[in-house]
Structures are given as C-alpha cells and as structure tokens.
XYZ file of C-alpha atoms in Angstrom:
288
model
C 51.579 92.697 17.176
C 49.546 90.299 19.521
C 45.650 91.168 19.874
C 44.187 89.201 22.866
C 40.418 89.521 22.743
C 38.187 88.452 25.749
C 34.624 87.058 25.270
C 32.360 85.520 27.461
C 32.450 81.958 28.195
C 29.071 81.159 28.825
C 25.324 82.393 29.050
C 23.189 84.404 26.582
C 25.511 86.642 24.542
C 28.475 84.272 24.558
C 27.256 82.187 20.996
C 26.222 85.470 19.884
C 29.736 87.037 20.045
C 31.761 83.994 19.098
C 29.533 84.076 15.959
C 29.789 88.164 15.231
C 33.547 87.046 15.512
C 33.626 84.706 12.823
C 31.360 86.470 10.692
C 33.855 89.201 10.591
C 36.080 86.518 9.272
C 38.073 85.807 12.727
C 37.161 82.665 13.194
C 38.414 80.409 16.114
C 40.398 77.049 15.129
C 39.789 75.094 17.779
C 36.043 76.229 19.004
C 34.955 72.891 19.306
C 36.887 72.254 22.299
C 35.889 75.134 24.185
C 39.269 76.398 26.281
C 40.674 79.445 28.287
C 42.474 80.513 25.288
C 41.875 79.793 21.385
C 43.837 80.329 18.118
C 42.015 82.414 15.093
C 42.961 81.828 11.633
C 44.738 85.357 11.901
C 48.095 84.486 13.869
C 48.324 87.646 15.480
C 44.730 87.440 16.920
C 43.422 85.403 19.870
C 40.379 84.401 21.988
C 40.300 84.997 25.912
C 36.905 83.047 27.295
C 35.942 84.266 30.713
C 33.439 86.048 33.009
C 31.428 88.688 31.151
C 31.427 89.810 34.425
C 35.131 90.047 34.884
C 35.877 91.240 31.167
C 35.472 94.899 32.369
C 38.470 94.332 34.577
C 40.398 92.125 32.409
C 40.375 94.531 29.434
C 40.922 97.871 31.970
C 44.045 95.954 33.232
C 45.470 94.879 30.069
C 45.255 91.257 30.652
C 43.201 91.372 27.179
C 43.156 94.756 24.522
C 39.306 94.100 23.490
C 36.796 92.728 25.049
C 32.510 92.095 24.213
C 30.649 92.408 27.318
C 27.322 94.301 28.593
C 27.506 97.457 28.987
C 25.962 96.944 32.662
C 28.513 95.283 33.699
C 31.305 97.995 32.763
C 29.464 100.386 34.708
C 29.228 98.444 37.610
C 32.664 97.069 37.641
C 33.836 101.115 36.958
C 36.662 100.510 35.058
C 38.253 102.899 32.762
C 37.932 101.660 28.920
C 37.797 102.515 25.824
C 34.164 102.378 24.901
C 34.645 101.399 20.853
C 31.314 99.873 20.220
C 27.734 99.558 20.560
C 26.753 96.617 18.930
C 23.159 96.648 19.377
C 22.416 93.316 20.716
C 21.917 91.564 24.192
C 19.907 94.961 25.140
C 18.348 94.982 28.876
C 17.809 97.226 31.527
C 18.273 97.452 35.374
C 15.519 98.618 36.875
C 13.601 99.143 40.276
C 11.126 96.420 40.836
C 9.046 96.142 44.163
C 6.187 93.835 44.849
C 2.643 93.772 43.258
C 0.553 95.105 45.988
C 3.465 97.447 47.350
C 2.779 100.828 48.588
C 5.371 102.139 46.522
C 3.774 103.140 43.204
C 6.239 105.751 41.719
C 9.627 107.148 41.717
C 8.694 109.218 44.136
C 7.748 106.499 46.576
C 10.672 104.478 46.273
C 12.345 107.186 48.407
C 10.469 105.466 51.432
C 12.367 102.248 51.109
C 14.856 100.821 53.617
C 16.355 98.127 52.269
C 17.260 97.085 47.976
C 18.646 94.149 47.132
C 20.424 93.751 43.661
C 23.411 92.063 41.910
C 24.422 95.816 41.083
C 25.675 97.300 44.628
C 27.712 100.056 42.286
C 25.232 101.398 40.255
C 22.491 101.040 42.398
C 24.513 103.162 45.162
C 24.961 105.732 42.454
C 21.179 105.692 41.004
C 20.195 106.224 45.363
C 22.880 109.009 45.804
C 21.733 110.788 42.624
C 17.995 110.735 43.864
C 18.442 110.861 47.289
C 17.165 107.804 48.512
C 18.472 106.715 51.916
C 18.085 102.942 51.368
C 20.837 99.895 52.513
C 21.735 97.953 49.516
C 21.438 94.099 50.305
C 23.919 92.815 47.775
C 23.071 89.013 46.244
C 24.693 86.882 43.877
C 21.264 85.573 42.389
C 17.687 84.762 42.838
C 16.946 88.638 43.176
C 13.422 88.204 43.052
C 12.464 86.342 45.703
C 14.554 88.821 48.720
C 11.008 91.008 48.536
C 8.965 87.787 49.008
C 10.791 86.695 51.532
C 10.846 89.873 53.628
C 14.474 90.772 53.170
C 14.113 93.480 51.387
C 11.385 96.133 49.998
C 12.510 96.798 46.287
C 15.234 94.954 43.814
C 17.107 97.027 41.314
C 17.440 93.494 38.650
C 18.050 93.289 35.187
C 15.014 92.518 32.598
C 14.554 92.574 28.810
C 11.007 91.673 28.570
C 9.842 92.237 32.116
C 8.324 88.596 31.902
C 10.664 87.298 34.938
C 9.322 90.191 37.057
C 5.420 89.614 36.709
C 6.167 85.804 37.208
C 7.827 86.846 40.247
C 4.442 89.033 40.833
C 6.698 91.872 41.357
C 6.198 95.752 38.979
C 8.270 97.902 37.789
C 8.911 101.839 39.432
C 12.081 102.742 37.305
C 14.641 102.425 34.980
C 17.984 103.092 36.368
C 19.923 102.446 33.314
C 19.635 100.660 29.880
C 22.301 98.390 28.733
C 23.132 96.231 25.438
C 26.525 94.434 24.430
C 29.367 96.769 23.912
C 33.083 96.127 22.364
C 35.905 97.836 25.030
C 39.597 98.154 24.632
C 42.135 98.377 27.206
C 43.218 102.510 27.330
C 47.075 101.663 26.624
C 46.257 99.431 23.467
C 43.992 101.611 22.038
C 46.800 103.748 21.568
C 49.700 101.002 20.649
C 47.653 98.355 18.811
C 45.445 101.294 17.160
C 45.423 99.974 13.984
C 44.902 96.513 14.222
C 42.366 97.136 17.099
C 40.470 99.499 13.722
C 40.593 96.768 11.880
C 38.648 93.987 14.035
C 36.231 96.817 15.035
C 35.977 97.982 11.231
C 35.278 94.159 10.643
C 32.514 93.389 13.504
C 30.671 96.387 12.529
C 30.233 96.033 8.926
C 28.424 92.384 10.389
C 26.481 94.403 11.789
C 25.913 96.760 9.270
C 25.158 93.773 6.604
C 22.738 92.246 8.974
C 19.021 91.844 8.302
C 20.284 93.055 4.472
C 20.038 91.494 1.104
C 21.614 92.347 -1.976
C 18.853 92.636 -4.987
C 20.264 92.006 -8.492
C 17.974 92.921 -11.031
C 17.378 93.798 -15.225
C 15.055 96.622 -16.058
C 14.399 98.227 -19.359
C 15.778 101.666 -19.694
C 12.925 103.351 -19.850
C 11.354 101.408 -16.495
C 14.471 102.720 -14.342
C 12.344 105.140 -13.022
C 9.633 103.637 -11.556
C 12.209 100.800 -10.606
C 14.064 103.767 -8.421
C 11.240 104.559 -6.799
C 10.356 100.896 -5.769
C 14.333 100.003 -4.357
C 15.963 103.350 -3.039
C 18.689 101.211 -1.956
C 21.859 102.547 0.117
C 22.005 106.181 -1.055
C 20.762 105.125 -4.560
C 20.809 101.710 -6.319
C 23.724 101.059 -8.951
C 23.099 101.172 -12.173
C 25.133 99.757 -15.372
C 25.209 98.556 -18.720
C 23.921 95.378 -19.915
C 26.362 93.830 -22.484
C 25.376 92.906 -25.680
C 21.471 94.659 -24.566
C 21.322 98.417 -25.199
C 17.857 98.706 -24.001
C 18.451 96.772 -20.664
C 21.131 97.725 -17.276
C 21.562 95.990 -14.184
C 20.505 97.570 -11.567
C 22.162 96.487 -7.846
C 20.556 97.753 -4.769
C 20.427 96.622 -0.625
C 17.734 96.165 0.804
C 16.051 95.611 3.935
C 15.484 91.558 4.295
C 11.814 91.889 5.811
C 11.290 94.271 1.654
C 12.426 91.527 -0.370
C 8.990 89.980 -1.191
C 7.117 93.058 -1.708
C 9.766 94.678 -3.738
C 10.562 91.901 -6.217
C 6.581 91.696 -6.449
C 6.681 95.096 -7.041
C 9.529 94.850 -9.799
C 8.136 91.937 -11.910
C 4.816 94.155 -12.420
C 7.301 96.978 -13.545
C 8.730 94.433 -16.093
C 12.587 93.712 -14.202
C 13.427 90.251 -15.495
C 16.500 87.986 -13.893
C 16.127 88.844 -9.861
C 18.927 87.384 -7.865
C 18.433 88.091 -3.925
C 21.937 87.657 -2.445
C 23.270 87.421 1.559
C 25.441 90.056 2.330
C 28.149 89.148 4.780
C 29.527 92.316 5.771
C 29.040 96.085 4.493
C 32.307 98.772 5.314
C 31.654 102.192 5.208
C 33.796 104.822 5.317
C-alpha cells in the first residue's frame, strides 16, 4: 500500500511541515536535495512538494492521499476532502481591510463598496452573497494592498496574522471573513482504502503535536511528601507513581508538564524535599 503525501514546496509553513513529518518519525532521505518527489525511511510512504495552493486539488483528485495545507486555501479552491486535522499552526485570517481615512467604518458600511480586490475571488464571493453586498471582485495574484492606494479598488479581503502588513500599508480592518490555520486533508477514496495506514501517519503527526511545548519531570519524593508533591505537578490526569528499589521510604514519581512550569515547579519540589530531578524532551505523546 503506497501513501503519497503532498506538502508545500516553499514559503512559511513548508519547513514547518517537513519538520512535523520527521518528528513523527517519517523522515525524508533525500531532503537535502529538495525534488518533486522524495523517499521516507518507510518504503511505502512518500513526499509530493508542490503549491500549497494547488494541494487542495491535488489531494481532492487523488494525485496524492494526504496533504498539509491552509485551511484557506481548501476553502477557496472548494474541493471535497477529507478534513483529518487541525494542526494548530500557520493560523491567519482573511479579512476586509479598506483604507485609513475611509468612510467605511463597520460591517455595515462595507455594503457601500463597489469594487474588492483579493487573492480569494471564491470565498470572498461567498462572504458578499451571504451579507448582501453588491460589490465586483477585482481578483490579483499579489500586492493586495496597494489596489486601494492606487484607486482600483475600495476594500481588499487579504490574509493577516498580526495585522502589521495592513497598518504599514495604512489600511484598517472592518471584518473577519474567515479564520484559517494549517490543516492535514486526505483524498475521499483513500480515506476509505488506505484507512489504516492514513490512521497511522495522522496518529503519528498528532501525538507531535500533542508532545509539543511538554517535558517529562522525573523526580524522588519521600512518601510522606507525595502529597504536597501532587499538588505542585498534577501532571496528565495524575503523575505516576512507583516504588523506589532498595528505598522503602522513597518512589519515583513521573509527571508532564507544561515546558514554560518547569522552573517554578522543580523550585517548588526541592523546597518540598524531591531529590534526583531529571527534565526530559518528549517527542511524541499517543492517546487513545
């Protein structure tokens, strides 16, 4: 059983995804010399590097079972997929953006407009259909910004994650048409023949995700302090608790934690008395 999966070739969550790959241990054996296609170290997995534009469509037409892509760019390509994933990174929005000093203050206003120009001519259509705005849609291929300073159009509908672009562009936001982050898709058809091997790279990427920003704590408390040590690192459900060999008055205690606790909570421990901390990386967590 063949897995083909497509990522993005370039721009800003390309790296990103090629790493979430081989963090979920299927790495790429020739990603050095960046091709259409690579290898992974599992034979019946490989790498499609593309569009993230065009994954929507490759993925919805079976020329690859999986795909990692924006979820902006699935709804505007309106393809049928399998949405598996949310993997909470990459998040933006597409929103309405009009100039500074514009007349147009609210939602409200922006049904006065004539004329939008965005990269997004599907889901911009939709967003002016739903709210009954009777606007032309001036679709570009870039530069989105400047078609209000130039006098081309009277609002954008753009993408921005920080809104910094927009003010640079002395341009202000009226409204959110949708908000978007990196999603993993699967072709329709392999979702159903490839089910179980398509499980198993999803089951993989998310326990990445799951691990991230997450530490392991090893620690040895006195019985009597476990306690007060449970109180201090709640852990997953509970820390783990077991026997010390060869020290009936000590156990181990394992818990995860949050990365940005680790310094308060071990300073917290050694004025409980918990002697041999280990802080460990966690490379993936699975849940059932």
């Amino acid at each position: 059983m063949n897995i083909r999966i497509a990522l993005p070739s370039k721009g800003r969550i390309s790296g990103p995804a090629v790493e979430l790959l081989e963090k979920a241990g299927i790495g790429l054996t020739d990603n050095s010399n960046r091709k259409l296609f690579s290898n992974t170290f599992d034979p019946e997995i490989s790498v499609m590097f593309t569009r993230a534009a065009d994954i929507p469509e490759y993925v919805a037409d079976g020329a690859a079972d999986i795909g990692i892509t924006g979820y902006d760019l699935v709804c505007e390509k309106d393809v049928d997929v399998e949405m598996l994933e949310d993997l909470k990174f990459g998040a933006t929005r597409l929103v309405v953006a009009v100039p500074e000093d514009s007349e147009y203050k609210t939602k409200e206003d922006i049904k006065k407009i004539k004329t939008i120009a965005t990269e997004f001519p599907t889901i911009t259509k939709k967003y002016l259909d739903e709210n009954g705005i009777d606007a032309k849609i001036l679709a570009l291929s870039g530069a989105t910004e400047v078609a209000p300073l130039i006098g081309i159009a009277d609002a954008i509908a753009d993408l921005t994650s920080t809104g910094i672009t927009l003010k640079m562009n002395h341009l202000r936001e009226v409204d959110t048409i949708i908000t978007s982050s990196v999603h993993l898709i699967a072709n329709k058809e392999s979702f159903k023949t490839k089910f179980e091997k398509i499980e198993e790279i999803k089951t993989g990427i998310i326990g990445v995700l799951h691990a991230d920003g997450k530490k392991l704590l090893m620690v040895n408390v006195h019985k009597e302090d476990l306690d007060k040590v449970k109180d201090v690192i709640p852990g997953m459900g509970g820390p783990t608790v077991s026997e010390v060999y060869g020290d009936d008055n000590m156990v181990a205690v394992h818990s995860v934690i949050s990365e940005k606790e680790v310094f308060s909570t071990i300073n917290k421990l050694r004025k409980i008395g918990a002697k041999d901390l280990l802080v460990v990386p966690i490379e993936r967590i699975l849940e059932n």
